[in-house]
Short mmCIF file of C-alpha atoms and ligand atoms in Angstrom, two decimals:
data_model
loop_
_atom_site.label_atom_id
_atom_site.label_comp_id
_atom_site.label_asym_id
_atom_site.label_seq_id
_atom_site.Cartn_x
_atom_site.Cartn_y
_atom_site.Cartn_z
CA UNK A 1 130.56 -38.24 -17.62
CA UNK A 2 134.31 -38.31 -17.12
CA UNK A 3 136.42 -40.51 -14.78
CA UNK A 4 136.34 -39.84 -11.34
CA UNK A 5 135.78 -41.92 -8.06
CA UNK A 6 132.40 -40.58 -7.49
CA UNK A 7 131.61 -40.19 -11.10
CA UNK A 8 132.44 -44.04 -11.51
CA UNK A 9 130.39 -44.99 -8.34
CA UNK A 10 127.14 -42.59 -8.45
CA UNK A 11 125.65 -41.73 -11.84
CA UNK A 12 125.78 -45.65 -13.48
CA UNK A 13 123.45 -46.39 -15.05
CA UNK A 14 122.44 -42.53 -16.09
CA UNK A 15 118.59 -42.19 -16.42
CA UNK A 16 118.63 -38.74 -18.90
CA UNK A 17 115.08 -37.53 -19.04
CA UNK A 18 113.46 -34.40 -21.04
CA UNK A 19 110.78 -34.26 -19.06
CA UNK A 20 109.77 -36.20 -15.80
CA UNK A 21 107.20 -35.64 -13.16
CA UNK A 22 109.65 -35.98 -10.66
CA UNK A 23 112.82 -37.88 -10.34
CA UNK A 24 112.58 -39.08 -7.26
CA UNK A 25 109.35 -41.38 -8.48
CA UNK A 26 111.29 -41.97 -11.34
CA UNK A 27 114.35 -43.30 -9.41
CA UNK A 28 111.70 -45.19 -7.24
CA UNK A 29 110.37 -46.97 -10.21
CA UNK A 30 114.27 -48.09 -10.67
CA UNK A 31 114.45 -49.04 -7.24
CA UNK A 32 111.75 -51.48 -7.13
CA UNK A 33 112.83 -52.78 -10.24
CA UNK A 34 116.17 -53.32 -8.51
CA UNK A 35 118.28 -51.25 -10.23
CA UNK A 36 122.20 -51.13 -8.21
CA UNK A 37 123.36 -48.34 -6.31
CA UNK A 38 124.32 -45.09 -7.67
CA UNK A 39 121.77 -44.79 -10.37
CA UNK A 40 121.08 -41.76 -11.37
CA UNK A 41 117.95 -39.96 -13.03
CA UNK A 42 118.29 -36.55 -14.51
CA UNK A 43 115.25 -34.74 -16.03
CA UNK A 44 115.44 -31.19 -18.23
CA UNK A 45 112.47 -29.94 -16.40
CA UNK A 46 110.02 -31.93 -13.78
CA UNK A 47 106.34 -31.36 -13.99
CA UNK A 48 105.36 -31.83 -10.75
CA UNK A 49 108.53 -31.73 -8.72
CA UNK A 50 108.19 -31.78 -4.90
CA UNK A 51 109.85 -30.69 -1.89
CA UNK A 52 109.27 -31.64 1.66
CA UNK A 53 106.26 -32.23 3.35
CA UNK A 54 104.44 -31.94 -0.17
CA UNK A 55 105.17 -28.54 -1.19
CA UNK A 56 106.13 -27.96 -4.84
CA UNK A 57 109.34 -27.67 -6.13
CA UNK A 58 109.91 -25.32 -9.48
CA UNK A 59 111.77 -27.11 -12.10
CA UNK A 60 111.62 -25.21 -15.58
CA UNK A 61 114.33 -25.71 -18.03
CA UNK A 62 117.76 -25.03 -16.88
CA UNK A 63 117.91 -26.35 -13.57
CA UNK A 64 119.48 -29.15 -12.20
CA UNK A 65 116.64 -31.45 -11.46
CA UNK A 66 118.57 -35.37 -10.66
CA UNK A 67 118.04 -38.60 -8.14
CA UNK A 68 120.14 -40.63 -7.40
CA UNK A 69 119.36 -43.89 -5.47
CA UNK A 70 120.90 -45.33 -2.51
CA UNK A 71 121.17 -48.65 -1.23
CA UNK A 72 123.24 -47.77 1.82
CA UNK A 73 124.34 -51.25 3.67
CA UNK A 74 124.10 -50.30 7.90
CA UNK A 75 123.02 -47.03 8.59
CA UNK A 76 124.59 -43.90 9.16
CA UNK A 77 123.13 -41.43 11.65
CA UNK A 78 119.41 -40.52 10.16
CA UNK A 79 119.71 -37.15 10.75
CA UNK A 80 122.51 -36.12 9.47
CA UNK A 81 122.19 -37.77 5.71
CA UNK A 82 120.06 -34.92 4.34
CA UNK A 83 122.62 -32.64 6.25
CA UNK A 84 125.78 -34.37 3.46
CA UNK A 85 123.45 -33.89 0.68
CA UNK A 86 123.24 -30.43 1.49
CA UNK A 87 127.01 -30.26 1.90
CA UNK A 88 127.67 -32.12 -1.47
CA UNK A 89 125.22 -29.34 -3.44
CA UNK A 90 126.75 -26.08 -1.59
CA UNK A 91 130.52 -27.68 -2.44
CA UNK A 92 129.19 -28.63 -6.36
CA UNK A 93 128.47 -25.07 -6.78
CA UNK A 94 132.04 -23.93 -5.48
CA UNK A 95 133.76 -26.28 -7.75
CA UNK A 96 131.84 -24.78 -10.72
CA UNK A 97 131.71 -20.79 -9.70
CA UNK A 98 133.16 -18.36 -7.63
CA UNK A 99 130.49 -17.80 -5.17
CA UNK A 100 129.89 -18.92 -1.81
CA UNK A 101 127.19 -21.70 -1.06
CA UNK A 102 125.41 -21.43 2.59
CA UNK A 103 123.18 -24.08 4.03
CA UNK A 104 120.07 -22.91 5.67
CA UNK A 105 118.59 -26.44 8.17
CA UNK A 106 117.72 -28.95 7.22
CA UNK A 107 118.33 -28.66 3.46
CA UNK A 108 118.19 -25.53 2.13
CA UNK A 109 121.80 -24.10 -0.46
CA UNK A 110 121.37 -20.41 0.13
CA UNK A 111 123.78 -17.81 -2.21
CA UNK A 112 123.81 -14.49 -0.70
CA UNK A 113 120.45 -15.55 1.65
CA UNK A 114 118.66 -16.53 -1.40
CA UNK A 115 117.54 -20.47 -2.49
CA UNK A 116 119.23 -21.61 -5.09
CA UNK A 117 118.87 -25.83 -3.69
CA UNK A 118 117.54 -27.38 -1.81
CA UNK A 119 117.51 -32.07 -1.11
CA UNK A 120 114.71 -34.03 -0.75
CA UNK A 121 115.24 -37.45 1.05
CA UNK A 122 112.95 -40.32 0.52
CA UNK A 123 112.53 -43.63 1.29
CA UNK A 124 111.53 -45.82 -1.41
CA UNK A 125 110.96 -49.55 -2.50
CA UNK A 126 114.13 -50.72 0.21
CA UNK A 127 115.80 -48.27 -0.90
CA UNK A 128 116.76 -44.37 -0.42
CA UNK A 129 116.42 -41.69 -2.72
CA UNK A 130 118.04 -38.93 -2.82
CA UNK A 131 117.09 -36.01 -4.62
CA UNK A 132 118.68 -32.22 -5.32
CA UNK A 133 117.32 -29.55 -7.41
CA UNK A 134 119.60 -26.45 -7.99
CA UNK A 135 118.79 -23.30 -10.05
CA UNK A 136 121.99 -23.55 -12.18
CA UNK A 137 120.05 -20.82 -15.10
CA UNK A 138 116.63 -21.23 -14.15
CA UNK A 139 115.29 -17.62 -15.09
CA UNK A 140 113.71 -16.56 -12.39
CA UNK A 141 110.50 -14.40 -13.74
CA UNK A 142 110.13 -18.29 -14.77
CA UNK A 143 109.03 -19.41 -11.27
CA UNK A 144 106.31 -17.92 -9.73
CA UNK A 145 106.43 -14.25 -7.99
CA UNK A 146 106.41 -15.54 -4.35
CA UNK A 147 109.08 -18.22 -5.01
CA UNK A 148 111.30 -16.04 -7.10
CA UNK A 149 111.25 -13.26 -4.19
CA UNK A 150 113.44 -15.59 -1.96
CA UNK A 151 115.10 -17.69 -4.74
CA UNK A 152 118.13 -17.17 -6.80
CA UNK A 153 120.02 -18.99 -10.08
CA UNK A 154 123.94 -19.45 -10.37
CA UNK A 155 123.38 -17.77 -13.30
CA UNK A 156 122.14 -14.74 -11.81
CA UNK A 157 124.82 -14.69 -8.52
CA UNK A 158 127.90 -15.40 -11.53
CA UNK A 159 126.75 -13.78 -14.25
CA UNK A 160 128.00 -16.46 -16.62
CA UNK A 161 126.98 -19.31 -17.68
CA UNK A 162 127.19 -22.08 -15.93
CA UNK A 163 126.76 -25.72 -17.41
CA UNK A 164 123.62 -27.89 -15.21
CA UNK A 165 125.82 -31.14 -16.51
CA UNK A 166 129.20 -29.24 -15.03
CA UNK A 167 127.03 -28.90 -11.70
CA UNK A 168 125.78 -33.32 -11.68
CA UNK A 169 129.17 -34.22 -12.54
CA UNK A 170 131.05 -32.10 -9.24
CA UNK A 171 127.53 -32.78 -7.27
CA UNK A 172 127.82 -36.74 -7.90
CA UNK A 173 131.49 -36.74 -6.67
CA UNK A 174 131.13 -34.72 -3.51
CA UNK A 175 127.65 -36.76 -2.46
CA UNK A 176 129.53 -39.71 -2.86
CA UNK A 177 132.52 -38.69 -0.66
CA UNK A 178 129.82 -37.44 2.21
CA UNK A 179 127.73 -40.27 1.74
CA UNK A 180 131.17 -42.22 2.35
CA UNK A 181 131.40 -40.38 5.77
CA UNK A 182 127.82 -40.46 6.67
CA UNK A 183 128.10 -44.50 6.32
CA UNK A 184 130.88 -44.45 8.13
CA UNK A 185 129.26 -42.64 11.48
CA UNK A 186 128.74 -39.08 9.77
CA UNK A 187 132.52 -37.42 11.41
CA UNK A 188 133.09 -34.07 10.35
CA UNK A 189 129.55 -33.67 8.88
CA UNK A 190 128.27 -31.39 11.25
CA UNK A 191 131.19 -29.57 11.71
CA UNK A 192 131.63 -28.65 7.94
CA UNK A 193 127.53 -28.07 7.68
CA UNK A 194 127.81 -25.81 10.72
CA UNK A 195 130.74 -23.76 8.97
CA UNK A 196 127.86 -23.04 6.39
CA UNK A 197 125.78 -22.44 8.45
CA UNK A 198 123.65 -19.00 7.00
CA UNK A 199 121.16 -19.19 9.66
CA UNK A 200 122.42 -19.01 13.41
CA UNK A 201 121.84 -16.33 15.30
CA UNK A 202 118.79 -15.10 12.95
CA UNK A 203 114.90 -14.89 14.33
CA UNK A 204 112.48 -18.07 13.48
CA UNK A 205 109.35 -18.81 13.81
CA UNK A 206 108.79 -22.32 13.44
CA UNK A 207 105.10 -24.23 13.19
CA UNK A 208 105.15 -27.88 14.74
CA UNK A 209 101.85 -29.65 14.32
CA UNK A 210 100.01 -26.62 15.07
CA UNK A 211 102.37 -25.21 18.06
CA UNK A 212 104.49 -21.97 16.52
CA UNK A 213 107.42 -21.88 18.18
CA UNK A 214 109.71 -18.71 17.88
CA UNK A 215 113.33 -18.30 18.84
CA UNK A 216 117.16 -17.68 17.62
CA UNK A 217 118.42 -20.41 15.23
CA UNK A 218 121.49 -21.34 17.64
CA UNK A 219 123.11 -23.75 15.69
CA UNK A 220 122.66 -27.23 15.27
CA UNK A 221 123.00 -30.88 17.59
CA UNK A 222 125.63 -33.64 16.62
CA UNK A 223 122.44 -35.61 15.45
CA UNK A 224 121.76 -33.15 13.54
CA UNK A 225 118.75 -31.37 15.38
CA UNK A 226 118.34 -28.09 14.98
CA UNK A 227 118.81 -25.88 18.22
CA UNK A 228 115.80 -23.65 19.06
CA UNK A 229 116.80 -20.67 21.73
CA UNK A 230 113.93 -19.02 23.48
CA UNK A 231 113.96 -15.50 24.61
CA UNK A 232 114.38 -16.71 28.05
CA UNK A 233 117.54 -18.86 26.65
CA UNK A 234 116.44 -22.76 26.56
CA UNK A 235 117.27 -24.19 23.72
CA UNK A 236 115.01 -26.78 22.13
CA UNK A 237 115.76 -29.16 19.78
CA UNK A 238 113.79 -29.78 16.62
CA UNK A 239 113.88 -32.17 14.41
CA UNK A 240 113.38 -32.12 10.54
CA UNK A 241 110.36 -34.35 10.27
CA UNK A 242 108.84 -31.92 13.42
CA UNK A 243 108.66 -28.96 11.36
CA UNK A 244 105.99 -28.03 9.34
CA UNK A 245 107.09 -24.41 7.90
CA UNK A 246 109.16 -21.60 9.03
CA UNK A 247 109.71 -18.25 8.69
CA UNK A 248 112.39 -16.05 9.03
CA UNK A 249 114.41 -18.61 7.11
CA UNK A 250 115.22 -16.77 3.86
CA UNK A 251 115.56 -13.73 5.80
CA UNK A 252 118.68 -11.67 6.89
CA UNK A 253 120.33 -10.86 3.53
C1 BT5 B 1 113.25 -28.56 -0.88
O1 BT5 B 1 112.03 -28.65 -0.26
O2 BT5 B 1 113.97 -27.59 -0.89
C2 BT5 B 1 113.65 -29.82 -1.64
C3 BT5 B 1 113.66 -29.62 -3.13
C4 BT5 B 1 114.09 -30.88 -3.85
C5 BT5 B 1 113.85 -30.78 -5.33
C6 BT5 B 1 114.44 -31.97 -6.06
S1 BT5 B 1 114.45 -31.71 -7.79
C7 BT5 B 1 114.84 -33.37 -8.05
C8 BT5 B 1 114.02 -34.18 -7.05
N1 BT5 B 1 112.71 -34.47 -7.59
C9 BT5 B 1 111.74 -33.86 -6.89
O3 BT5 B 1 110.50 -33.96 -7.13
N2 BT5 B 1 112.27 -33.17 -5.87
C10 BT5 B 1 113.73 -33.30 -5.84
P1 BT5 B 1 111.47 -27.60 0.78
O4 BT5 B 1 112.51 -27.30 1.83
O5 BT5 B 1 110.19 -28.17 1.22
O6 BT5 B 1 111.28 -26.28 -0.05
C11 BT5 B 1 110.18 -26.09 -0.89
C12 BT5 B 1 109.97 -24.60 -1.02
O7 BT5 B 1 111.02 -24.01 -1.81
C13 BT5 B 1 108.69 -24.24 -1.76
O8 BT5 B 1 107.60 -24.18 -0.88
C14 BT5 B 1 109.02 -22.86 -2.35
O9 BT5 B 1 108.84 -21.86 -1.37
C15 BT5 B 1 110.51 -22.95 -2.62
N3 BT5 B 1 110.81 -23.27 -4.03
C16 BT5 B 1 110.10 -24.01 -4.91
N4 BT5 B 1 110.73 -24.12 -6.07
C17 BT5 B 1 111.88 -23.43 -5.95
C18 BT5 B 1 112.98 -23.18 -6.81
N5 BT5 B 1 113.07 -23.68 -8.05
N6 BT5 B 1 114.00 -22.40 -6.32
C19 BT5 B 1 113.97 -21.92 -5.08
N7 BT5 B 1 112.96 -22.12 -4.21
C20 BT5 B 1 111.94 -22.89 -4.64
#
């Protein structure tokens, strides 16, 4: 790694795995064994990475699969944490390519309507994990049909090569200037996520322990909510841990 604020404060010690199951149990392990704030665990491919609510997560070779683990002292506003991560992954990928990064609520980095990233936030033995997977050159007749039909690769949107260690290195600096904010009382998060934003105005169908809701994506709440308009035009808020799937969210390219 090279100097750097958030190089020097997130990515010591560096865990560098070929293989893991998933990082985030990895960083747990480190977290109950008490490692500091800032470590970080990096795998070359995960076997059974995860995304929220137990889905799988694709990791083949050439992605960036990394945790890093938090020990954050207070607490910044709960929703909007998973909101910075998401902001730190769509800037990583402007500071190494041309393209433009979108963020699709709660966590998803969208290029051109298509996933290339997506954060998973867990909390873990006292402390919080956070954990980012981003197809840097993750071929994508590599993951399987469905997936691949809504996902994309920096490779692919570039068409150069683009270096996964490039991607931690700009990733671990702009997480730890949002995580700075977020600790601080999360200012300016929503604001920058909702400049991102690659889903308002566009048709979802959401489930919520078995109640489908369906509306316009209208943006999202200073808490970090996301805003739910009707046909008839109430808005209603849902929360991340509320929603089960959705539809409609990979849509509109
Ligand atoms: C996420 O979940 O988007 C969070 C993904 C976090 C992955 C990182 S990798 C390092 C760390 N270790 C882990 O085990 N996980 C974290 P969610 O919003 O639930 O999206 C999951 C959905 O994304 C799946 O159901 C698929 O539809 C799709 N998907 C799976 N693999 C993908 C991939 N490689 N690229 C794009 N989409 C993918």
């Amino acid at each position: 790694m090279t100097s750097g604020p958030g190089a020097a404060r997130f990515g010591v010690p560096l865990v560098r795995l070929a293989v893991a199951e998933s990082t985030n149990d990895v960083a747990r392990l480190l977290a109950s064994a008490g490692t500091r704030e800032g470590a970080v665990v990096l795998a070359g491919r995960q076997t059974r990475g995860r995304g929220r609510l137990g889905r799988v997560w694709l990791s083949p070779e050439g992605g960036l699969w990394c945790s890093i683990v938090l020990r954050p002292v207070g607490q910044g506003p709960p929703g909007l944490l998973s909101l910075a991560a998401g902001l730190a992954a769509a800037e990583a990928i402007e500071t190494v390519s041309d393209v433009h990064a979108g963020l699709k609520w709660p966590n998803d980095v969208v290029l051109d309507g298509r996933k290339v990233g997506g954060v998973l936030i867990e909390s873990a033995a006292g402390a919080t994990i956070a954990g980012f997977g981003i197809n840097v050159r993750v071929p994508l007749e590599g993951l399987a049909r469905d997936v691949a039909e809504t996902a994309t690769s920096l490779h692919l949107m570039t068409g150069r090569p683009v270096d996964p260690e490039a991607v931690l290195e700009a990733l671990l600096k702009r997480f730890a200037g949002w995580y700075d904010t977020w600790l601080a009382g999360g200012a300016g998060i929503v604001g920058a996520w909702s400049r991102r934003d690659a889903t308002r105005g566009r048709p979802l169908h959401i489930s919520i322990s078995g109640e489908t809701l369906e509306g316009t994506a209208d943006g999202i709440e200073p808490d970090g909510a996301l805003r739910l308009k009707d046909a008839s035009g109430r808005v209603r808020r849902v929360v991340s841990g509320d929603l089960v799937s959705s539809q409609g969210m990979a849509q509109g390219r």
